[in-house]
Tab-separated table of C-alpha atoms and ligand atoms in Angstrom:
chain	number	residue	atom	x	y	z
A	1	MET	CA	-11.686	-43.285	73.900
A	2	SER	CA	-8.924	-40.759	73.434
A	3	GLU	CA	-9.049	-38.807	70.170
A	4	VAL	CA	-5.350	-38.009	70.431
A	5	SER	CA	-2.502	-40.064	71.867
A	6	TYR	CA	0.715	-38.609	73.257
A	7	GLU	CA	4.110	-40.153	73.860
A	8	VAL	CA	7.695	-38.995	74.166
A	9	ARG	CA	10.485	-40.837	72.366
A	10	GLY	CA	13.906	-39.448	73.198
A	11	SER	CA	13.566	-35.700	72.818
A	12	THR	CA	10.634	-35.954	70.396
A	13	ALA	CA	6.989	-35.773	71.429
A	14	VAL	CA	4.609	-37.670	69.165
A	15	VAL	CA	1.070	-36.313	68.952
A	16	THR	CA	-1.117	-38.828	67.111
A	17	MET	CA	-4.639	-38.308	65.831
A	18	ASN	CA	-6.435	-41.428	66.936
A	19	ARG	CA	-9.714	-41.943	65.090
A	20	PRO	CA	-8.403	-44.365	62.449
A	21	GLU	CA	-11.878	-45.883	61.927
A	22	TYR	CA	-12.935	-42.470	60.522
A	23	ARG	CA	-9.653	-41.765	58.737
A	24	ASN	CA	-8.844	-39.354	61.574
A	25	ALA	CA	-11.690	-37.008	60.710
A	26	GLN	CA	-11.329	-34.066	63.072
A	27	ASN	CA	-14.239	-33.481	65.401
A	28	SER	CA	-14.039	-30.751	68.024
A	29	ALA	CA	-13.063	-33.265	70.696
A	30	MET	CA	-9.982	-34.068	68.619
A	31	THR	CA	-9.196	-30.397	68.054
A	32	TYR	CA	-9.225	-29.611	71.771
A	33	ALA	CA	-7.248	-32.790	72.490
A	34	LEU	CA	-4.636	-31.697	69.928
A	35	ASP	CA	-4.472	-28.295	71.592
A	36	ALA	CA	-3.892	-29.926	74.980
A	37	ALA	CA	-1.231	-32.275	73.592
A	38	PHE	CA	0.681	-29.436	71.905
A	39	THR	CA	0.560	-27.410	75.132
A	40	ARG	CA	1.956	-30.376	77.030
A	41	ALA	CA	4.802	-30.764	74.524
A	42	VAL	CA	5.645	-27.058	74.648
A	43	ASP	CA	5.715	-27.063	78.457
A	44	ASP	CA	7.919	-30.184	78.723
A	45	ASP	CA	11.559	-29.056	78.760
A	46	ALA	CA	12.656	-32.572	77.763
A	47	VAL	CA	10.828	-32.203	74.443
A	48	ALA	CA	12.734	-30.443	71.656
A	49	VAL	CA	10.703	-31.416	68.582
A	50	ILE	CA	7.082	-32.446	68.018
A	51	VAL	CA	5.873	-34.952	65.428
A	52	LEU	CA	2.212	-34.801	64.358
A	53	ALA	CA	0.975	-38.166	63.090
A	54	GLY	CA	-2.240	-39.944	62.157
A	55	ALA	CA	-3.000	-43.464	63.392
A	56	GLY	CA	-3.842	-46.092	60.789
A	57	GLU	CA	-3.823	-45.891	57.025
A	58	HIS	CA	-4.456	-42.154	56.662
A	59	PHE	CA	-3.155	-38.909	58.138
A	60	SER	CA	-6.537	-37.135	58.141
A	61	ALA	CA	-9.555	-37.079	55.859
A	62	GLY	CA	-10.429	-33.565	57.079
A	63	HIS	CA	-12.987	-32.014	59.353
A	64	ASP	CA	-15.660	-34.349	60.640
A	65	ILE	CA	-18.728	-33.803	58.472
A	66	GLY	CA	-20.412	-37.142	58.989
A	67	SER	CA	-19.041	-39.554	61.610
A	68	PRO	CA	-21.156	-40.630	64.608
A	69	GLY	CA	-18.785	-38.597	66.799
A	70	ARG	CA	-19.517	-35.344	65.001
A	71	ASP	CA	-19.891	-32.758	67.747
A	72	VAL	CA	-20.546	-29.394	66.081
A	73	ASP	CA	-23.129	-28.361	68.672
A	74	THR	CA	-20.993	-29.118	71.716
A	75	SER	CA	-19.219	-26.654	74.009
A	76	PHE	CA	-15.692	-27.379	75.218
A	77	ASP	CA	-13.488	-25.938	77.930
A	78	ARG	CA	-11.821	-23.214	75.964
A	79	THR	CA	-8.434	-22.123	77.213
A	80	ALA	CA	-7.337	-19.668	74.536
A	81	VAL	CA	-10.685	-17.856	74.082
A	82	LEU	CA	-10.329	-16.616	70.535
A	83	TRP	CA	-14.049	-15.864	70.176
A	84	TRP	CA	-17.219	-16.456	72.189
A	85	ASP	CA	-18.729	-19.941	72.377
A	86	HIS	CA	-20.751	-20.741	69.243
A	87	VAL	CA	-23.267	-22.943	71.059
A	88	GLY	CA	-26.650	-21.271	71.361
A	89	LYS	CA	-25.853	-18.644	68.718
A	90	ALA	CA	-27.675	-18.423	65.370
A	91	GLY	CA	-26.680	-18.264	61.716
A	92	ALA	CA	-23.414	-16.649	60.702
A	93	ASP	CA	-22.770	-15.631	64.321
A	94	ALA	CA	-22.545	-19.311	65.312
A	95	ARG	CA	-20.585	-20.418	62.233
A	96	TYR	CA	-18.097	-17.577	62.442
A	97	ALA	CA	-17.543	-18.131	66.173
A	98	ARG	CA	-16.985	-21.856	65.772
A	99	GLU	CA	-14.670	-21.635	62.765
A	100	MET	CA	-12.705	-18.725	64.219
A	101	GLU	CA	-12.067	-20.830	67.314
A	102	VAL	CA	-11.573	-24.416	66.183
A	103	TYR	CA	-10.428	-23.994	62.580
A	104	LEU	CA	-8.629	-20.754	61.734
A	105	GLY	CA	-7.708	-19.649	65.242
A	106	MET	CA	-6.397	-22.965	66.534
A	107	CYS	CA	-4.409	-23.587	63.357
A	108	ARG	CA	-2.796	-20.164	63.579
A	109	ARG	CA	-1.848	-20.713	67.194
A	110	TRP	CA	-0.387	-24.125	66.388
A	111	ARG	CA	1.688	-22.613	63.607
A	112	GLU	CA	3.296	-20.420	66.255
A	113	ILE	CA	4.218	-23.280	68.622
A	114	PRO	CA	7.761	-22.317	69.681
A	115	LYS	CA	9.212	-25.769	68.962
A	116	PRO	CA	9.710	-27.338	65.534
A	117	VAL	CA	6.745	-29.468	64.462
A	118	ILE	CA	7.026	-32.143	61.759
A	119	ALA	CA	3.980	-33.604	60.019
A	120	MET	CA	4.380	-37.321	59.246
A	121	VAL	CA	1.878	-37.937	56.469
A	122	GLN	CA	0.615	-41.175	54.947
A	123	GLY	CA	-2.505	-41.871	52.882
A	124	ALA	CA	-5.214	-39.224	52.780
A	125	CYS	CA	-4.468	-35.642	53.761
A	126	ILE	CA	-7.623	-33.867	52.678
A	127	ALA	CA	-9.032	-30.363	53.334
A	128	GLY	CA	-8.905	-29.969	57.136
A	129	GLY	CA	-6.088	-32.538	57.043
A	130	LEU	CA	-4.130	-30.212	54.764
A	131	MET	CA	-4.611	-27.425	57.311
A	132	LEU	CA	-2.930	-29.531	59.991
A	133	ALA	CA	-0.032	-30.526	57.735
A	134	TRP	CA	0.428	-26.914	56.626
A	135	VAL	CA	0.714	-25.498	60.145
A	136	CYS	CA	3.660	-27.826	60.736
A	137	ASP	CA	7.151	-26.544	59.952
A	138	LEU	CA	8.258	-29.567	57.948
A	139	ILE	CA	6.313	-32.289	56.165
A	140	VAL	CA	7.641	-35.800	55.591
A	141	ALA	CA	5.331	-37.711	53.249
A	142	ALA	CA	5.092	-41.385	52.428
A	143	GLU	CA	4.991	-42.242	48.727
A	144	ASP	CA	1.314	-43.193	49.132
A	145	ALA	CA	0.328	-39.807	50.587
A	146	PHE	CA	-2.216	-37.786	48.628
A	147	PHE	CA	-3.552	-34.303	49.151
A	148	ALA	CA	-6.670	-32.405	48.096
A	149	ASP	CA	-8.907	-29.510	49.013
A	150	PRO	CA	-12.247	-30.373	47.373
A	151	VAL	CA	-14.480	-27.923	49.285
A	152	LEU	CA	-15.298	-25.996	46.103
A	153	LYS	CA	-17.795	-28.830	45.549
A	154	MET	CA	-19.688	-27.117	48.383
A	155	GLY	CA	-19.247	-23.781	46.643
A	156	ILE	CA	-16.636	-22.793	49.234
A	157	PRO	CA	-13.353	-21.249	48.017
A	158	GLY	CA	-10.959	-23.426	50.027
A	159	VAL	CA	-10.576	-24.494	53.652
A	160	GLU	CA	-10.532	-21.991	56.506
A	161	TYR	CA	-6.734	-21.846	56.893
A	162	PHE	CA	-6.212	-20.396	53.419
A	163	ALA	CA	-2.485	-20.962	52.907
A	164	HIS	CA	-2.870	-22.386	49.408
A	165	PRO	CA	-1.080	-19.670	47.379
A	166	TRP	CA	1.874	-19.680	49.799
A	167	MET	CA	2.095	-23.465	50.107
A	168	LEU	CA	1.579	-24.336	46.432
A	169	GLY	CA	2.197	-21.175	44.447
A	170	PRO	CA	-0.725	-19.391	42.776
A	171	ARG	CA	-0.889	-21.590	39.660
A	172	LEU	CA	-1.087	-24.967	41.392
A	173	ALA	CA	-3.301	-23.453	44.113
A	174	LYS	CA	-5.875	-22.542	41.477
A	175	GLU	CA	-5.701	-25.963	39.816
A	176	VAL	CA	-6.132	-27.721	43.154
A	177	LEU	CA	-9.084	-25.492	44.092
A	178	PHE	CA	-10.769	-25.416	40.659
A	179	THR	CA	-10.633	-29.194	40.100
A	180	GLY	CA	-10.781	-30.502	43.675
A	181	ASP	CA	-8.457	-33.242	42.386
A	182	ARG	CA	-5.973	-35.133	44.487
A	183	PHE	CA	-2.286	-34.568	44.017
A	184	GLY	CA	0.349	-37.030	45.127
A	185	ALA	CA	3.403	-36.775	47.333
A	186	ARG	CA	5.727	-36.337	44.362
A	187	ARG	CA	3.762	-33.387	42.972
A	188	ALA	CA	3.643	-31.874	46.456
A	189	TYR	CA	7.412	-32.264	46.682
A	190	GLU	CA	7.956	-30.619	43.302
A	191	ALA	CA	5.787	-27.695	44.408
A	192	GLY	CA	7.881	-27.289	47.564
A	193	MET	CA	4.995	-28.236	49.828
A	194	VAL	CA	6.706	-31.253	51.413
A	195	ASN	CA	10.331	-31.710	52.474
A	196	ARG	CA	10.838	-35.441	51.931
A	197	VAL	CA	9.068	-38.273	50.151
A	198	VAL	CA	9.986	-41.691	51.503
A	199	PRO	CA	8.747	-45.270	51.094
A	200	ARG	CA	5.834	-45.984	53.403
A	201	ASP	CA	7.783	-48.525	55.465
A	202	GLU	CA	10.505	-45.934	56.101
A	203	LEU	CA	8.178	-43.086	57.056
A	204	THR	CA	8.503	-43.397	60.821
A	205	ALA	CA	12.266	-43.993	60.857
A	206	SER	CA	12.953	-41.117	58.443
A	207	THR	CA	10.757	-38.703	60.376
A	208	PHE	CA	12.306	-39.531	63.737
A	209	ALA	CA	15.845	-39.384	62.347
A	210	LEU	CA	15.094	-35.880	61.076
A	211	ALA	CA	13.496	-34.921	64.402
A	212	GLU	CA	16.522	-36.073	66.387
A	213	ARG	CA	18.926	-34.149	64.157
A	214	ILE	CA	16.922	-30.976	64.704
A	215	ALA	CA	16.657	-31.695	68.424
A	216	ALA	CA	20.447	-31.400	68.693
A	217	MET	CA	20.287	-27.706	67.765
A	218	PRO	CA	19.982	-24.988	70.441
A	219	ARG	CA	16.385	-24.732	71.647
A	220	PHE	CA	16.109	-20.935	71.695
A	221	GLY	CA	17.853	-20.674	68.320
A	222	LEU	CA	15.314	-23.081	66.819
A	223	ALA	CA	12.431	-21.059	68.226
A	224	LEU	CA	13.906	-17.853	66.817
A	225	ALA	CA	14.567	-19.430	63.407
A	226	LYS	CA	10.984	-20.667	63.269
A	227	ARG	CA	9.685	-17.244	64.187
A	228	ALA	CA	11.984	-15.604	61.631
A	229	VAL	CA	10.600	-17.658	58.751
A	230	ASN	CA	7.010	-17.312	59.961
A	231	GLN	CA	7.359	-13.546	60.247
A	232	CYS	CA	8.737	-13.350	56.715
A	233	GLU	CA	5.941	-15.586	55.447
A	234	ASP	CA	3.495	-13.130	57.001
A	235	GLN	CA	5.383	-10.241	55.387
A	236	MET	CA	4.702	-12.129	52.156
A	237	GLY	CA	1.047	-11.553	52.899
A	238	MET	CA	-0.065	-14.875	54.320
A	239	ARG	CA	-1.687	-13.619	57.507
A	240	SER	CA	-3.528	-10.680	55.952
A	241	GLY	CA	-4.440	-12.817	52.929
A	242	MET	CA	-5.979	-15.416	55.202
A	243	ASP	CA	-7.944	-12.762	57.072
A	244	SER	CA	-9.487	-11.418	53.873
A	245	VAL	CA	-10.232	-14.893	52.480
A	246	PHE	CA	-11.873	-15.968	55.750
A	247	GLY	CA	-14.540	-13.379	54.898
A	248	LEU	CA	-15.057	-14.937	51.452
A	249	HIS	CA	-15.211	-18.375	53.059
A	250	HIS	CA	-18.003	-17.192	55.349
A	251	LEU	CA	-19.772	-15.438	52.510
A	252	ALA	CA	-19.924	-18.879	50.840
A	253	HIS	CA	-21.225	-20.569	54.002
A	254	ALA	CA	-23.878	-17.846	54.351
A	255	HIS	CA	-24.829	-18.125	50.671
A	256	ASN	CA	-25.274	-21.885	51.066
A	257	ALA	CA	-27.354	-21.424	54.196
A	258	GLU	CA	-29.487	-18.790	52.493
A	259	THR	CA	-30.094	-20.735	49.294
A	260	SER	CA	-30.153	-24.374	50.453
A	261	GLY	CA	-30.667	-24.115	54.203
A	262	ASP	CA	-27.324	-25.836	54.867
A	263	SER	CA	-23.973	-24.054	55.142
A	264	LEU	CA	-22.230	-27.077	53.574
A	265	ALA	CA	-24.688	-27.106	50.647
A	266	GLY	CA	-26.131	-30.418	51.809
A	267	LEU	CA	-22.891	-32.327	51.239
A	268	ASP	CA	-21.741	-34.795	53.907
A	269	ALA	CA	-18.656	-37.001	53.984
A	270	ARG	CA	-20.170	-39.632	51.702
A	271	ALA	CA	-21.311	-37.121	49.121
A	272	MET	CA	-17.901	-35.450	49.131
A	273	LYS	CA	-16.188	-38.775	48.515
A	274	GLN	CA	-18.215	-39.390	45.353
B	301	ZN	ZN1	-15.967	-23.325	57.011
């Protein structure tokens, strides 16, 4: 089974998360498959724009914390080498290594992909799913899309890629974190988090129409424009903010491990859903 599918339509590469039976929960196999697919799209001169999609009813329910394919203790062929392999390490050393590599580090690298990336979001886009949508340059959401970061239920102050204040503004970021509640596509649009909200049956056509319009622009100019906005976003504190919050995130994991013996405070996917 392939966790990620890849196809090229015109000048647009479509990278699709392909675990619909688990609402595209991201295990490490999927993360490394995404990394490989993005690399392929960047290296293909015929590809101008990348669309990131989720197969089935939902974009992504988040990181895999309970499917049979959960693979936290598995090593993968690591091409970028952001940190040492977490397998065989203990405690915070293992957690920090794994999350630096597959969560924060990968997401940051994907944000810097030198071609425009559009997230095409339907249904659930939760926690780790939000991270993937946020690293994309544009987000097109179906009317049925909903978003949430409920990890405070685990005592953790938000997902690893802590873009919340920049994506939502401080006020909504706090509400989303404090309540763990879902917010819909319309609210996300009003907050400036998504670019378009379209009927579900128009999601694919709208996204590809947008992709093809962008694809007509000069390739190098697009890459520079992307970098320009990203650099300014980092001047607005996003990168350094994320670095400092990653420490708080790991303080919470360590606190959970110290007090309950489990870095996720004993909550799996089913418990989180309730
Ligand atoms: Zn974490």
